[in-house]
Amino acid sequence: MSAINYKSTRQEGHYVTAAEAILTGIAPDGGLYVPTRFPQMEKTLEELAALDYRQLAVYLLSLYLTDFTEAEIKEAVARAYDAKFTTPQVARLETKNETHFLELFHGPTLAFKDMALALLPYLLKLAAQKTGQKKEIVILTATSGDTGKAALEGFADVEGTKIIVFFPEHGVSRVQKRQMVTQKGKNTYVIGIEGNFDDAQNGVKAIFTDPVMRQKLDNKGYMFSSANSINIGRLLPQVVYYVWAYLELLRRGEIVAGQKLNFCVPTGNFGNILAAYYAQQMGLPVGKLICASNKNKVLYDFFTTQIYDRKREFFVTISPSMDILISSNLERLLYHASQNNAAQVRAWMEELKNKGSYEIPAEMAAALKIFAAGFATEAETKAAIREVFETSGYLIDTHTAVAYSVLQKYQKQTGDKTPAVVVATASPYKFSKDVLCALEEKFVHVDDFALFSEMEKISQIKIPAPIRDLEKRPVLHQKVCRPEEMPQVVSEILGL
Ligand SMILES: *Cc1c(COP(=O)(O)O)cnc(C)c1O
């Protein structure tokens, strides 16, 4: 097996190992690390179908992390996907209304981010060992709600690390906020931002790439890394569940080997759906990757007009983890789809930063043909929750509902009969208020936490352990700051 190296999306000529890419998170030129080629799955689908989730994870990750030993990956996977996942196969597939729902929310924070963030701390520690890095790792993360908590859970009390999380003070659900501000762990710091997710993300990116900050950090024996989906170590574990979903349908006799499968993914930062693209590039038979947006439909506009334009109104929606106007991981897709044209990607990213928009050439649209795109309004999202519940008794969360709604519209418009998987990214409990209000208006005045027991009655699914006593836990983090104060806050925490 030949080695896979990683390089920046914005520059030619500089190659790093997987360990270096994971450890540093973002390339020094501000670009994202991408593999220099896509490894191919050499086992047949039938052979792969004999593997369980963890074995499959070891197999697929070994193809990318060629500087890690199989034993190292195996141990990391075993520690990541242990009993904190409450379903034996880590993920679950539920079929309702001729739609397959890939449930990725059985981890400690009830959202799909756990799939990658349970593993990332172990990959990071291995990466530090391999590169001889002795500095303390500071994880700096901007979150639209779910990443923050999943990263906090993953890194809490992990020796040799500190984790600092910024979240939009008014842009996350009450449950999400409560999950974060009650986080335990001596090395955890949680700060609200008086701004939206993009402000938080831009602030983090600026701190990351500020040479003065880097120098100060270095002098103090710290180094930054990222738990955001800009880190390739976040992306690669996500490839696994797309292959697993395919194999699971194969095992159940729902599809035959080689048959194509569509995936509809509720999308924000474009990390989850990009992992599906990676799986397809590795040989998974995929028909369409349907990118589902909420009212912040910047990606829908991009796929339909070839123009990415962030200059628009920002909406806070009932699917807040998708309330994003700058989808960072799209940069990786641009790189791959432009046949590795780093100079061009760099120019687009400059335009996005300075002008707020860029346009890709018509001929590139062909390379993006595997993608379809749609969006759901708030009313459509609620209607989807109602429809699925009334017809099948299955309760889906608001993000999953966006994808379900988009898939319905896509199938109606195109007549595409390819079997389809909706990626279910969060437990309905995580967004209990909006989910129940979609069913019945009367819940609008009920306290978010009181709704847990209402939901238990309605859904017949027990309140998940990680949120069972959430409202009783003490608040341990109270700091709020303006976006421009972020560097100062980080300096204070680290004593720079
Ligand atoms: C993060 C998140 C998304 C969006 O995923 P991206 O990888 O950012 O596109 C969708 N749904 C939920 C519940 C999330 O937490």
PDB file of C-alpha atoms in Angstrom, residues 41-51 56 59-60 242-251 255-261 279-280 282-286:
ATOM      1  CA  MET A  41     -11.468   0.053  -1.500  1.00  0.00           C
ATOM      2  CA  GLU A  42      -9.739  -3.109  -2.605  1.00  0.00           C
ATOM      3  CA  LYS A  43     -12.046  -5.538  -0.839  1.00  0.00           C
ATOM      4  CA  THR A  44     -15.340  -6.325  -2.596  1.00  0.00           C
ATOM      5  CA  LEU A  45     -18.598  -5.050  -1.143  1.00  0.00           C
ATOM      6  CA  GLU A  46     -19.489  -8.636  -0.176  1.00  0.00           C
ATOM      7  CA  GLU A  47     -16.204  -8.975   1.720  1.00  0.00           C
ATOM      8  CA  LEU A  48     -16.751  -5.646   3.429  1.00  0.00           C
ATOM      9  CA  ALA A  49     -20.273  -6.685   4.403  1.00  0.00           C
ATOM     10  CA  ALA A  50     -18.739  -9.271   6.740  1.00  0.00           C
ATOM     11  CA  LEU A  51     -17.147  -6.494   8.840  1.00  0.00           C
ATOM     12  CA  LEU A  56     -14.921  -1.312   8.795  1.00  0.00           C
ATOM     13  CA  TYR A  59     -10.121  -0.835   7.321  1.00  0.00           C
ATOM     14  CA  LEU A  60     -11.157   2.497   5.787  1.00  0.00           C
ATOM     15  CA  TYR A 242     -21.695   5.978   4.365  1.00  0.00           C
ATOM     16  CA  VAL A 243     -20.004   2.714   3.492  1.00  0.00           C
ATOM     17  CA  TRP A 244     -21.600   1.058   6.532  1.00  0.00           C
ATOM     18  CA  ALA A 245     -25.096   2.211   5.499  1.00  0.00           C
ATOM     19  CA  TYR A 246     -24.568   0.744   2.042  1.00  0.00           C
ATOM     20  CA  LEU A 247     -23.354  -2.546   3.489  1.00  0.00           C
ATOM     21  CA  GLU A 248     -26.192  -2.669   5.992  1.00  0.00           C
ATOM     22  CA  LEU A 249     -28.753  -2.352   3.190  1.00  0.00           C
ATOM     23  CA  LEU A 250     -26.841  -5.035   1.328  1.00  0.00           C
ATOM     24  CA  ARG A 251     -26.948  -7.334   4.370  1.00  0.00           C
ATOM     25  CA  ILE A 255     -30.065  -3.624  -2.451  1.00  0.00           C
ATOM     26  CA  VAL A 256     -27.705  -5.828  -4.465  1.00  0.00           C
ATOM     27  CA  ALA A 257     -23.936  -5.267  -4.583  1.00  0.00           C
ATOM     28  CA  GLY A 258     -23.081  -2.587  -7.104  1.00  0.00           C
ATOM     29  CA  GLN A 259     -26.523  -1.011  -7.105  1.00  0.00           C
ATOM     30  CA  LYS A 260     -26.465   2.736  -6.621  1.00  0.00           C
ATOM     31  CA  LEU A 261     -27.707   4.499  -3.539  1.00  0.00           C
ATOM     32  CA  ALA A 279     -16.731   7.432  -0.012  1.00  0.00           C
ATOM     33  CA  GLN A 280     -17.954   7.670  -3.600  1.00  0.00           C
ATOM     34  CA  MET A 282     -13.172   5.463  -3.037  1.00  0.00           C
ATOM     35  CA  GLY A 283     -15.525   3.256  -5.010  1.00  0.00           C
ATOM     36  CA  LEU A 284     -18.851   3.265  -3.157  1.00  0.00           C
ATOM     37  CA  PRO A 285     -21.713   3.004  -5.692  1.00  0.00           C
ATOM     38  CA  VAL A 286     -23.487   6.331  -5.240  1.00  0.00           C
TER      39      VAL A 286
END
